[in-house]
């Protein structure tokens, strides 16, 4: 060639082309080799002669619209068009063509089309879905493409599978959507009338009578009041007849059809047969005599009267009706407006008095008739009081409840327990529902006088258990002193008919003296849980109710009140507003204000000034090392690698939550409360702790702590709520006490008038 091989200087079409692949035109279909790629392009994806490019999109070209898939963006969005088509009818004389109305639905999510024809009554042609939902191709020669939203408009024709549809109108959503798409909508057009449909309508109108019969429509009453029944409690006095007696009846009035049914209330062992009904369900006439009227023959009671008949009977005959209803028989029946409390109903000669009704009936009359007075009619004599059932005295076998159950029936049953109380007051996690008190024996024996006992009261079943803790050099064996069970109060007769009284939770408080099986005890202290429980349930425990305690102090004479104020002022020469607890307790006990030891302690707890001591880190680490040494835990190097692995930034700090998770993963044999307290001590203040110092502190191999004595280990104590135990009450803020009790403070204290109550 004379021209160089450069772009623009050569006629070779393959110059610069890099795709020379061939499309697959042959494949297996149902095991038969055949050509399946007639519509595929040629070499390198170039179109063959006669082929047209098919776009990969349906509405928007690439680069327009949002990136959301169409099946998500247009989910449940359908364009609705009104259309019709004409169908030729060549085999009928009455009509030449038929206009059939239909609906065209275009689904935007996948460009599918559905054509539905509404069903008409007695049309004689199959109607419903004419074209199922799928993508419909365009008419030839563009049958390789499918209908899109741009092909739709109103007042235009569409060819769907060789059938021409005329689109007349659309709904507001479709109109708004097409306008936003930039489609200029044509004006809507009307659907032409169908000659045969008009002929059928005229024929149906001509078949209707010009003067129709009067229609008694009872369907509305049935639909409105179906299953609505008014119930009345009635009384029928039949004592005038021989062997007659008063009867109790129940009257049911059915609002659906104004019928009445009466049933008799038959009690057991009444001597009467249990008849199913006193009056069958029917309409009850008003005008009755003592003897029932003879039943009327069929045809006596009619709505209209036939005056004359012309022609043969049946087909082809004519008749004239009495429009004035001169021969109609009118009979009055009982309605809901006739049934009132205290009224009388004549039930075929029996005078039945309405005495009462149920709640639904009262609400019905209140809403419909505005009646508010529903006072029942007393027709029964008051029942005689049942004679007291004598109970034999307790015989000493088993418990009193068990012996009482054997006297209440032929088949003895075990006594019923208060299951609801058991479920509410049983142990739930850390909530033990057990009140523990410290007690001493009330005796003159000097050895027994110093013995200490733990008296536990279980709120779930009101049982008491007494345990004696071990004490050194007492010569008394410790252990269980009283088995758990209910304890009777002293001074009660053993063999009696009444049930014995047992100790309850209100009988136990600090300072109380109780007698447990002829052994006296005096309660001298209680644990923190017992005090907190009594304060939280002050309505059940009057000894812990601050309102009643303050009322007792206010009720003392005025001279004693002045003595209290003077003593408190002299006990605080520095005007600090605080006095020690022991002088405060001695003052209240010496004045004989009627306060028990428990109430004095409640005052001290309420108006106390407490300071929480800080736990010693060294003691905590010594206790932790002692536990780890006893459990032979030595995985400190593995824990160091785990902490370092979690520390991504190598700062030497981790969050307390992550550190606790690692400790749990290595099954660190420490109590939960001790581990939480240690992690809190090594916390830097930003919820991150120094794990190097923590691991070095608990490593008993490399950094052994001094040995822990038993007495020192008891200093770090944790109560049931997993918080550090509150310190003892040492000082009382008497300025706040005087202001709350007497309404004035006679001190110049600079202390703020606040009450610190750690139990709240």
XYZ file of C-alpha atoms in Angstrom:
760
model
C 0.000 0.000 0.000
C 1.033 3.547 -0.703
C -0.694 4.900 2.412
C 0.906 4.369 5.802
C -0.784 2.078 8.351
C -2.071 4.905 10.481
C -5.578 5.670 11.804
C -7.522 7.506 9.160
C -5.299 6.388 6.315
C -6.457 2.765 6.133
C -9.768 1.150 5.091
C -9.279 -1.896 7.275
C -12.180 -2.107 9.762
C -10.198 -4.288 12.121
C -7.652 -1.563 12.754
C -7.787 -0.650 16.458
C -10.245 -3.442 17.250
C -9.433 -5.657 20.216
C -12.532 -7.931 20.452
C -12.845 -10.821 17.978
C -14.927 -13.286 19.986
C -17.812 -15.214 18.458
C -21.209 -15.548 20.013
C -22.533 -18.984 20.905
C -25.357 -19.775 18.472
C -25.823 -23.514 19.086
C -26.762 -25.306 22.283
C -28.745 -28.256 23.622
C -32.452 -27.794 24.349
C -34.174 -30.800 25.944
C -31.308 -32.983 24.729
C -31.591 -31.844 21.103
C -28.900 -29.820 19.338
C -30.448 -26.709 17.874
C -29.748 -23.045 17.097
C -30.607 -20.839 20.069
C -28.659 -17.654 19.338
C -30.423 -16.227 16.310
C -30.646 -12.839 17.947
C -27.055 -12.713 19.171
C -24.489 -10.366 17.525
C -21.633 -11.395 15.270
C -17.867 -11.373 15.731
C -16.652 -8.941 18.364
C -20.202 -8.005 19.342
C -20.994 -6.254 16.028
C -24.574 -6.417 14.850
C -25.355 -8.627 11.888
C -27.329 -7.525 8.867
C -30.916 -6.771 9.899
C -30.268 -6.767 13.679
C -31.098 -3.813 15.908
C -29.500 -2.919 19.222
C -31.662 -3.612 22.260
C -31.132 -1.247 25.202
C -30.414 -2.724 28.617
C -32.701 -0.243 30.382
C -36.454 0.245 30.282
C -37.105 3.850 31.341
C -33.962 5.777 32.202
C -30.664 5.629 30.318
C -27.433 4.978 32.184
C -26.317 7.893 34.318
C -29.799 9.290 34.990
C -31.910 8.845 38.122
C -30.824 7.323 41.411
C -28.725 4.200 41.876
C -31.588 2.409 43.659
C -32.821 -0.671 41.751
C -36.154 -0.263 40.003
C -37.720 -3.090 42.005
C -36.956 -1.075 45.158
C -37.600 2.471 43.935
C -40.948 1.607 42.243
C -42.117 -1.106 44.617
C -45.958 -1.316 44.757
C -46.321 1.631 42.320
C -48.729 0.914 39.458
C -50.088 3.150 36.682
C -53.816 2.610 36.091
C -55.541 3.475 32.789
C -59.198 3.238 31.751
C -59.640 1.707 28.313
C -62.122 -0.110 26.082
C -62.123 -2.188 22.927
C -64.809 -3.121 20.433
C -65.611 -6.769 19.800
C -67.560 -7.798 16.736
C -70.624 -10.037 17.244
C -71.460 -11.527 13.817
C -73.864 -14.295 14.927
C -76.525 -12.295 16.816
C -79.341 -10.197 15.494
C -79.691 -7.972 18.570
C -76.159 -6.570 18.412
C -73.435 -6.084 15.789
C -70.597 -5.161 18.125
C -69.962 -4.934 21.826
C -68.042 -2.280 23.786
C -66.065 -3.871 26.583
C -64.532 -1.701 29.306
C -61.305 -2.729 30.976
C -58.415 -1.564 33.143
C -54.767 -1.495 32.009
C -52.198 -1.716 34.832
C -48.529 -0.867 34.162
C -46.135 -2.012 36.918
C -43.195 0.367 37.163
C -40.875 -2.049 38.932
C -40.453 -4.442 35.980
C -42.409 -2.844 33.030
C -45.078 -5.569 33.117
C -48.649 -4.986 31.907
C -51.913 -6.527 33.069
C -55.364 -6.074 31.496
C -58.424 -6.723 33.669
C -62.092 -6.458 32.671
C -64.615 -5.852 35.491
C -67.204 -8.582 35.787
C -70.778 -7.659 34.885
C -73.860 -9.472 36.088
C -75.390 -11.892 33.578
C -73.038 -10.828 30.801
C -72.656 -14.362 29.418
C -69.001 -13.861 28.472
C -65.823 -14.792 30.369
C -64.501 -11.725 32.154
C -61.775 -10.925 34.655
C -58.080 -11.003 33.727
C -57.816 -10.743 29.939
C -54.009 -10.515 29.763
C -51.861 -11.830 32.587
C -49.091 -9.740 34.027
C -45.940 -9.891 31.886
C -43.902 -7.747 29.500
C -45.801 -7.193 26.261
C -43.865 -6.615 23.017
C -44.619 -3.797 20.634
C -46.556 -4.579 17.467
C -44.536 -5.590 14.379
C -42.104 -4.596 13.007
C -40.836 -3.469 16.461
C -41.772 -6.696 18.175
C -38.256 -7.172 19.573
C -38.858 -4.235 21.934
C -41.334 -4.013 24.812
C -43.773 -1.408 26.009
C -42.311 1.174 28.414
C -43.813 4.045 30.358
C -43.093 6.422 27.460
C -45.517 4.481 25.251
C -48.515 5.305 27.423
C -50.801 8.313 27.112
C -54.509 8.956 27.293
C -56.780 9.439 24.272
C -54.644 7.138 22.139
C -54.819 3.596 20.812
C -52.603 0.724 21.911
C -52.240 -2.641 20.189
C -51.776 -5.513 22.617
C -51.495 -8.849 20.858
C -53.432 -7.690 17.733
C -56.247 -6.251 19.843
C -56.696 -2.487 19.743
C -57.399 -0.786 23.054
C -58.496 2.848 23.305
C -57.103 4.531 26.456
C -59.666 7.047 27.702
C -58.464 8.275 31.093
C -56.214 7.503 34.095
C -56.245 7.939 37.856
C -54.721 10.993 39.657
C -51.531 9.135 40.654
C -50.849 8.114 37.050
C -51.574 11.621 35.800
C -49.196 13.170 38.319
C -46.448 10.608 37.623
C -46.568 11.105 33.843
C -46.443 14.871 34.222
C -43.326 14.572 36.370
C -41.823 12.357 33.658
C -42.336 15.166 31.137
C -45.145 13.467 29.231
C -47.693 15.881 27.732
C -51.059 14.282 28.457
C -53.861 14.396 25.920
C -57.341 15.473 27.033
C -59.427 12.547 28.302
C -62.184 11.104 26.167
C -65.417 9.309 26.975
C -66.300 5.680 26.470
C -68.968 5.093 23.769
C -72.224 3.508 24.804
C -72.864 -0.161 24.233
C -76.197 -0.583 22.349
C -76.883 -4.016 23.709
C -76.177 -2.968 27.327
C -78.639 -0.095 26.953
C -81.217 -2.526 25.579
C -80.768 -4.837 28.553
C -81.170 -1.974 31.016
C -84.420 -0.864 29.384
C -85.744 -4.428 29.487
C -84.955 -4.739 33.198
C -86.671 -1.431 33.925
C -89.779 -2.535 32.047
C -89.942 -5.732 34.093
C -90.206 -3.858 37.384
C -93.784 -3.109 38.518
C -94.911 0.478 38.565
C -96.618 0.022 41.932
C -94.484 -2.435 43.918
C -95.639 -4.167 47.078
C -94.768 -2.789 50.430
C -91.607 -4.375 51.689
C -91.133 -5.239 55.335
C -87.382 -5.084 55.760
C -86.306 -6.874 58.941
C -82.760 -7.566 57.796
C -81.375 -4.311 59.220
C -82.803 -5.061 62.651
C -81.318 -8.554 62.495
C -77.863 -7.316 61.452
C -77.804 -4.551 64.070
C -79.001 -6.607 67.038
C -78.041 -10.182 66.263
C -76.908 -12.033 69.431
C -78.056 -9.087 71.570
C -80.372 -10.401 74.263
C -81.958 -8.549 77.177
C -82.130 -10.656 80.332
C -84.609 -10.012 83.120
C -85.012 -11.833 86.434
C -88.705 -12.340 87.136
C -90.964 -13.745 89.814
C -94.276 -15.612 89.462
C -96.357 -16.148 92.594
C -98.351 -19.349 92.092
C -99.182 -19.857 95.766
C -102.922 -19.250 95.168
C -103.289 -22.538 93.283
C -103.214 -25.911 94.917
C -99.672 -27.144 95.555
C -98.394 -23.906 94.103
C -95.421 -21.937 95.321
C -93.398 -18.904 94.183
C -91.337 -19.469 91.043
C -88.182 -17.734 89.812
C -88.006 -17.142 86.066
C -85.482 -15.717 83.622
C -86.947 -13.765 80.679
C -84.873 -13.382 77.512
C -85.875 -10.691 75.018
C -84.176 -11.084 71.608
C -83.619 -7.706 69.974
C -83.047 -9.286 66.548
C -86.726 -10.257 66.023
C -88.608 -9.009 69.169
C -89.246 -12.516 70.471
C -89.414 -13.630 74.117
C -88.204 -16.790 75.787
C -88.732 -17.684 79.460
C -86.791 -20.273 81.446
C -87.467 -21.427 84.984
C -84.749 -21.380 87.639
C -84.827 -24.815 89.273
C -82.603 -25.262 92.304
C -81.143 -28.621 93.309
C -83.342 -30.806 95.495
C -86.372 -28.609 94.807
C -88.575 -31.565 93.832
C -89.386 -30.222 90.347
C -88.500 -31.664 86.986
C -85.888 -29.763 85.024
C -88.063 -28.693 82.097
C -86.096 -27.155 79.218
C -88.238 -24.035 78.791
C -91.137 -22.325 80.520
C -92.120 -20.501 77.287
C -90.735 -21.248 73.839
C -89.200 -18.415 71.882
C -91.987 -16.510 70.126
C -93.711 -13.159 70.046
C -95.807 -12.632 73.133
C -99.153 -10.824 72.512
C -100.330 -8.177 74.931
C -104.125 -8.564 74.808
C -104.668 -11.884 76.560
C -107.293 -13.182 78.900
C -106.860 -15.715 81.634
C -107.532 -18.458 79.111
C -105.382 -18.301 75.973
C -107.142 -17.325 72.750
C -107.606 -20.038 70.125
C -104.887 -20.105 67.536
C -105.776 -18.431 64.256
C -105.945 -20.374 61.063
C -103.380 -19.841 58.296
C -104.320 -16.798 56.276
C -106.217 -15.013 59.053
C -103.303 -12.693 59.804
C -101.962 -11.185 56.565
C -100.399 -7.902 55.566
C -102.684 -7.336 52.535
C -106.167 -8.468 51.505
C -107.003 -9.825 48.006
C -110.195 -8.135 46.727
C -110.754 -9.979 43.427
C -109.039 -12.363 41.063
C -109.347 -12.255 37.249
C -108.463 -15.089 34.971
C -107.097 -18.498 35.845
C -105.241 -19.143 39.025
C -101.472 -19.184 38.760
C -99.816 -18.346 35.450
C -101.597 -15.589 33.537
C -104.002 -14.623 36.311
C -104.474 -11.151 37.715
C -105.639 -9.951 41.079
C -106.457 -6.723 42.894
C -105.080 -5.927 46.355
C -106.648 -3.795 49.030
C -104.370 -0.752 49.232
C -106.297 0.619 52.233
C -105.686 -2.557 54.259
C -109.275 -2.693 55.442
C -109.171 -6.394 56.234
C -105.776 -6.468 57.934
C -105.665 -7.944 61.445
C -103.465 -5.953 63.823
C -102.209 -7.535 67.020
C -99.937 -5.900 69.568
C -96.922 -7.717 70.976
C -94.582 -6.968 73.840
C -91.684 -4.712 72.863
C -88.534 -3.696 74.730
C -90.250 -0.454 75.796
C -92.896 -2.465 77.689
C -90.387 -4.304 79.888
C -89.485 -2.229 82.950
C -88.390 -3.077 86.476
C -91.444 -3.555 88.657
C -93.723 -4.038 85.645
C -96.006 -6.982 85.040
C -95.972 -9.230 81.961
C -99.011 -11.363 81.101
C -97.646 -14.714 79.961
C -100.797 -16.487 78.780
C -102.710 -15.760 81.964
C -99.731 -15.850 84.354
C -98.777 -12.587 86.029
C -94.977 -12.405 85.908
C -93.303 -9.497 87.740
C -89.956 -8.166 86.456
C -87.633 -7.724 89.450
C -84.099 -7.169 88.142
C -81.895 -7.294 85.020
C -78.248 -7.783 84.079
C -75.651 -5.118 83.313
C -76.030 -5.298 79.515
C -79.753 -4.665 79.832
C -79.159 -1.711 82.130
C -76.688 -0.173 79.689
C -79.126 -0.708 76.787
C -81.994 1.089 78.551
C -79.645 3.808 79.771
C -78.391 4.590 76.242
C -81.712 4.187 74.371
C -84.344 5.466 76.818
C -82.234 7.479 79.296
C -83.354 5.441 82.321
C -81.037 5.737 85.323
C -83.045 4.133 88.142
C -82.584 0.355 88.177
C -83.546 -0.391 91.755
C -84.377 -4.101 92.023
C -87.669 -5.354 93.412
C -87.220 -7.456 96.545
C -89.317 -10.599 96.279
C -87.265 -12.970 98.443
C -87.264 -13.137 102.185
C -83.805 -12.517 103.625
C -81.895 -15.721 104.114
C -81.536 -16.909 107.644
C -77.982 -16.700 108.910
C -76.171 -19.961 108.804
C -75.584 -21.428 112.228
C -71.957 -21.457 113.279
C -70.226 -24.662 112.476
C -68.663 -26.008 115.652
C -65.087 -27.146 115.307
C -63.798 -29.865 117.616
C -60.772 -28.968 119.726
C -57.267 -29.827 118.626
C -56.360 -33.408 119.561
C -52.586 -33.068 119.457
C -51.950 -35.179 116.322
C -50.228 -33.315 113.509
C -50.551 -29.580 113.049
C -53.656 -27.576 113.876
C -54.278 -26.780 110.193
C -54.070 -30.459 109.243
C -56.480 -31.471 111.993
C -58.927 -28.742 110.926
C -58.904 -29.974 107.290
C -59.834 -33.481 108.462
C -62.996 -32.015 110.041
C -64.160 -30.109 106.943
C -64.952 -33.048 104.681
C -65.151 -36.783 104.354
C -62.016 -36.828 102.201
C -59.247 -35.066 104.115
C -57.157 -32.654 102.085
C -53.799 -31.127 102.980
C -53.950 -27.547 104.241
C -53.611 -24.883 101.555
C -50.525 -22.672 101.678
C -50.384 -19.024 100.696
C -48.803 -19.679 97.318
C -48.974 -16.043 96.201
C -47.088 -14.878 99.290
C -44.546 -17.652 98.753
C -43.860 -16.518 95.173
C -43.635 -12.823 96.091
C -41.458 -13.192 99.199
C -39.286 -16.119 98.164
C -35.592 -15.604 97.484
C -35.043 -13.897 94.123
C -31.386 -13.511 93.222
C -29.739 -11.292 95.828
C -33.106 -10.403 97.405
C -33.233 -12.928 100.246
C -36.458 -11.738 101.948
C -35.044 -12.939 105.268
C -34.879 -10.638 108.305
C -31.925 -11.455 110.565
C -31.681 -10.252 114.164
C -29.018 -10.613 116.826
C -30.414 -11.854 120.126
C -29.431 -12.867 123.644
C -31.004 -15.227 126.111
C -33.135 -13.744 128.852
C -31.864 -15.793 131.785
C -30.097 -15.463 135.115
C -27.436 -18.003 134.196
C -24.197 -16.022 133.641
C -22.968 -18.526 131.034
C -26.107 -18.403 128.898
C -26.454 -14.659 129.356
C -23.429 -13.970 127.097
C -24.418 -16.349 124.323
C -25.325 -14.697 121.004
C -27.910 -16.035 118.581
C -28.896 -15.178 115.004
C -32.697 -15.242 114.706
C -33.833 -15.405 111.065
C -37.411 -14.676 110.059
C -38.448 -15.923 106.567
C -41.051 -13.649 105.009
C -42.224 -16.264 102.485
C -43.890 -18.562 105.053
C -43.502 -16.747 108.437
C -41.068 -19.327 109.796
C -38.301 -18.696 112.343
C -34.882 -20.286 112.569
C -32.363 -19.732 115.421
C -28.637 -20.312 114.875
C -25.802 -19.884 117.377
C -22.516 -18.753 115.803
C -19.253 -20.120 117.259
C -17.555 -18.095 120.020
C -14.145 -18.720 121.446
C -13.636 -19.976 124.974
C -17.347 -20.210 125.791
C -17.544 -23.948 126.231
C -20.789 -24.100 124.231
C -21.122 -25.993 120.973
C -22.317 -23.728 118.163
C -24.838 -24.713 115.516
C -28.572 -24.835 114.941
C -30.496 -23.959 118.082
C -34.065 -24.039 116.703
C -35.254 -25.836 113.573
C -36.978 -23.669 110.982
C -40.722 -23.584 111.516
C -43.644 -21.510 112.685
C -43.523 -20.638 116.376
C -46.629 -20.083 118.465
C -46.959 -17.114 120.729
C -46.803 -17.976 124.445
C -49.794 -18.032 126.773
C -52.186 -19.971 124.498
C -54.162 -23.052 125.351
C -53.008 -26.180 123.547
C -56.281 -28.097 123.090
C -58.780 -25.519 121.831
C -61.077 -25.025 118.853
C -59.613 -21.705 117.671
C -56.463 -21.471 115.606
C -53.311 -20.529 117.490
C -51.512 -17.253 116.839
C -47.966 -17.370 115.494
C -45.130 -14.872 115.505
C -45.244 -12.476 112.544
C -42.694 -10.081 111.063
C -44.198 -7.161 113.010
C -43.408 -8.879 116.328
C -39.660 -8.820 115.702
C -37.747 -5.570 116.157
C -34.677 -4.381 118.031
C -35.452 -4.268 121.746
C -38.326 -6.762 121.606
C -38.534 -9.738 123.949
C -39.876 -12.916 122.394
C -40.503 -16.342 123.868
C -39.561 -19.158 121.487
C -40.704 -22.507 122.880
C -40.446 -21.397 126.530
C -37.048 -19.774 126.000
C -36.860 -16.005 126.199
C -34.755 -13.936 123.803
C -34.108 -10.219 123.571
C -33.285 -8.757 120.160
C -30.332 -6.390 120.432
C -29.430 -5.726 116.784
C -30.346 -6.474 113.160
C -28.467 -6.666 109.874
C -28.490 -3.937 107.244
C -30.961 -5.796 105.025
C -33.523 -6.004 107.832
C -33.268 -2.263 108.544
C -33.547 -1.406 104.848
C -36.508 -3.724 104.319
C -38.406 -2.270 107.263
C -37.734 1.290 106.068
C -38.902 0.472 102.533
C -42.094 -1.194 103.867
C -42.843 1.282 106.648
C -46.610 0.794 106.191
C -46.210 -2.830 107.363
C -43.719 -2.130 110.176
C -44.904 0.682 112.485
C -41.605 0.576 114.441
C -39.778 1.737 111.267
C -42.313 4.367 110.209
C -40.647 7.760 110.608
C -44.007 9.540 110.526
C -45.322 7.697 113.581
C -41.955 8.058 115.404
C -41.888 11.828 114.906
C -45.546 12.016 115.985
C -44.643 10.293 119.268
C -41.898 12.847 119.953
C -44.216 15.749 119.156
C -46.834 14.379 121.554
C -44.580 14.532 124.624
C -45.155 17.388 127.122
C -43.679 20.794 126.429
C -41.327 20.684 129.433
C -39.714 17.514 128.082
C -39.400 19.136 124.657
C -37.555 22.069 126.195
C -35.353 19.627 128.089
C -34.446 17.881 124.813
C -33.580 21.174 123.112
C -31.499 22.321 126.102
C -29.622 19.017 126.307
C -28.803 19.049 122.584
C -27.574 22.624 122.760
C -25.356 21.953 125.810
C -23.941 18.767 124.246
C -22.582 20.785 121.309
C -20.490 23.673 122.748
C -18.792 24.256 119.374
C -22.119 24.801 117.543
C -21.239 22.148 114.940
C -24.792 20.828 114.783
C -23.596 17.288 115.560
C -23.638 15.220 118.766
C -22.492 11.622 119.394
C -25.053 8.872 119.044
C -24.718 7.422 122.557
C -25.711 10.649 124.417
C -28.589 11.088 121.982
C -29.792 7.519 122.666
C -29.435 7.973 126.442
C -31.496 11.175 126.285
C -34.447 9.524 124.489
C -34.363 6.437 126.697
C -34.107 8.468 129.920
C -37.048 10.752 129.091
C -39.372 7.744 128.652
C -40.903 9.055 125.432
C -42.479 5.708 124.652
C -39.888 4.919 121.987
C -38.478 1.426 121.651
C -34.836 0.686 120.933
C -35.684 0.034 117.269
C -37.395 3.429 116.908
C -34.403 5.197 118.482
C -32.123 3.459 115.994
C -34.406 4.525 113.140
C -34.061 8.156 114.277
C -30.290 7.760 114.394
C -30.181 6.234 110.902
C -32.400 8.962 109.475
C -30.563 11.963 110.993
C -27.039 10.554 111.035
C -23.845 12.008 109.616
C -21.941 9.233 107.888
C -18.576 9.129 106.169
C -17.648 6.292 103.897
C -14.083 5.070 104.629
C -11.839 4.186 101.750
C -10.866 0.556 101.436
C -7.136 -0.174 101.620
C -5.682 -1.232 98.260
C -2.918 -3.196 99.942
C -5.374 -5.210 101.987
C -7.491 -5.905 98.893
C -4.445 -7.098 96.924
C -3.324 -9.253 99.856
C -6.765 -10.888 100.030
C -6.771 -11.407 96.231
C -3.306 -12.997 96.289
C -4.347 -15.244 99.139
C -7.319 -16.510 97.075
C -5.170 -17.018 93.958
C -2.478 -18.839 95.946
C -5.036 -21.231 97.412
C -6.472 -21.946 93.949
C -2.976 -22.398 92.398
C -3.585 -19.790 89.702
C -0.347 -18.969 87.797
C -1.485 -17.839 84.290
C -0.197 -14.291 84.710
C 2.038 -14.335 81.592
C -0.877 -15.471 79.416
C -3.062 -12.713 80.868
C -0.328 -10.157 80.102
C -0.265 -11.252 76.454
C -4.066 -11.091 76.276
C -4.152 -7.565 77.712
C -1.389 -6.448 75.319
C -3.238 -7.958 72.353
C -6.411 -6.029 73.195
C -4.436 -2.801 73.665
C -4.234 -1.773 69.981
C -2.586 1.591 70.587
C -0.115 0.270 73.227
C -1.173 2.886 75.762
C -1.059 0.516 78.727
C -4.727 1.201 79.521
C -7.916 -0.722 78.766
C -11.527 -0.131 79.617
C -12.852 -1.734 82.772
C -15.370 -3.766 80.773
C -12.672 -5.280 78.521
C -10.454 -6.033 81.521
C -13.311 -7.793 83.303
C -14.040 -9.843 80.146
C -10.397 -11.018 79.969
C -10.443 -11.972 83.659
C -13.599 -13.987 83.133
C -12.077 -15.657 80.054
C -9.122 -16.873 82.148
C -11.517 -17.915 84.956
C -9.775 -15.780 87.543
C -10.794 -17.373 90.892
C -11.869 -14.147 92.597
C -15.256 -13.181 93.950
C -17.286 -10.862 91.751
C -17.411 -8.097 94.340
C -13.669 -8.268 95.037
C -12.823 -8.199 91.306
C -15.106 -5.212 90.728
C -13.542 -3.329 93.662
C -9.986 -4.019 92.404
C -10.797 -2.869 88.856
C -12.336 0.290 90.275
C -9.212 1.030 92.343
C -6.958 0.800 89.271
C -9.355 2.964 87.227
C -7.689 6.182 86.022
C -10.958 8.133 86.111
C -11.807 7.878 82.400
C -13.226 4.347 82.606
C -9.788 2.969 81.668
C -7.522 1.098 84.031
C -3.739 0.481 84.155
C -3.580 -3.227 83.484
C 0.204 -3.449 84.118
C -0.252 -2.259 87.708
C -3.273 -4.534 88.144
C -1.431 -7.648 86.954
C 1.634 -6.778 89.023
C -0.525 -6.331 92.121
C -2.254 -9.744 91.897
C 0.887 -11.665 90.822
C 1.677 -13.590 93.991
C 4.702 -15.246 92.389
C 6.738 -12.133 91.516
C 5.247 -9.586 93.937
C 4.104 -11.515 97.025
C 2.104 -9.503 99.543
C 2.411 -9.919 103.320
C 0.346 -12.773 104.735
C -3.226 -11.907 105.629
C -4.444 -12.574 109.153
C -8.019 -13.826 109.657
C -8.972 -10.685 111.563
C -7.587 -8.450 108.811
C -9.468 -10.381 106.129
C -12.746 -9.635 107.885
C -12.172 -5.886 107.525
C -12.960 -6.047 103.836
C -16.546 -7.218 104.022
C -19.220 -7.011 101.385
C -22.913 -7.170 102.084
C -25.585 -8.891 100.002
C -26.078 -5.893 97.688
C -22.405 -6.106 96.584
C -21.575 -2.683 97.928
C -19.278 -1.690 100.757
C -20.994 -1.944 104.106
C -22.191 1.347 105.517
C -20.202 2.643 108.490
C -21.728 2.695 111.915
C -23.787 5.636 113.114
C -21.433 7.825 115.141
C -22.879 11.342 115.102
C -26.390 12.820 114.833
C -27.268 16.015 112.955
C -29.570 17.327 115.692
C -30.159 20.687 113.948
C -32.073 18.971 111.161
C -33.837 16.792 113.764
C -35.081 19.816 115.722
C -36.266 21.552 112.567
C -38.192 18.509 111.320
C -39.708 17.601 114.696
C -40.313 20.968 116.431
C -40.225 23.268 113.403
C -37.328 25.487 114.707
C -33.625 25.182 115.407
C -32.130 26.824 118.502
C -28.529 26.633 117.323
C -26.286 28.801 115.230
C -24.982 25.868 113.278
C -23.502 26.419 109.857
C -24.318 22.888 108.795
C -26.607 22.572 105.773
C -30.114 21.299 106.463
C -29.727 18.060 104.569
C -30.292 14.507 105.675
C -27.936 11.861 104.447
C -29.750 8.530 104.484
C -27.677 5.899 102.758
C -30.445 3.355 102.958
C -32.811 5.286 100.709
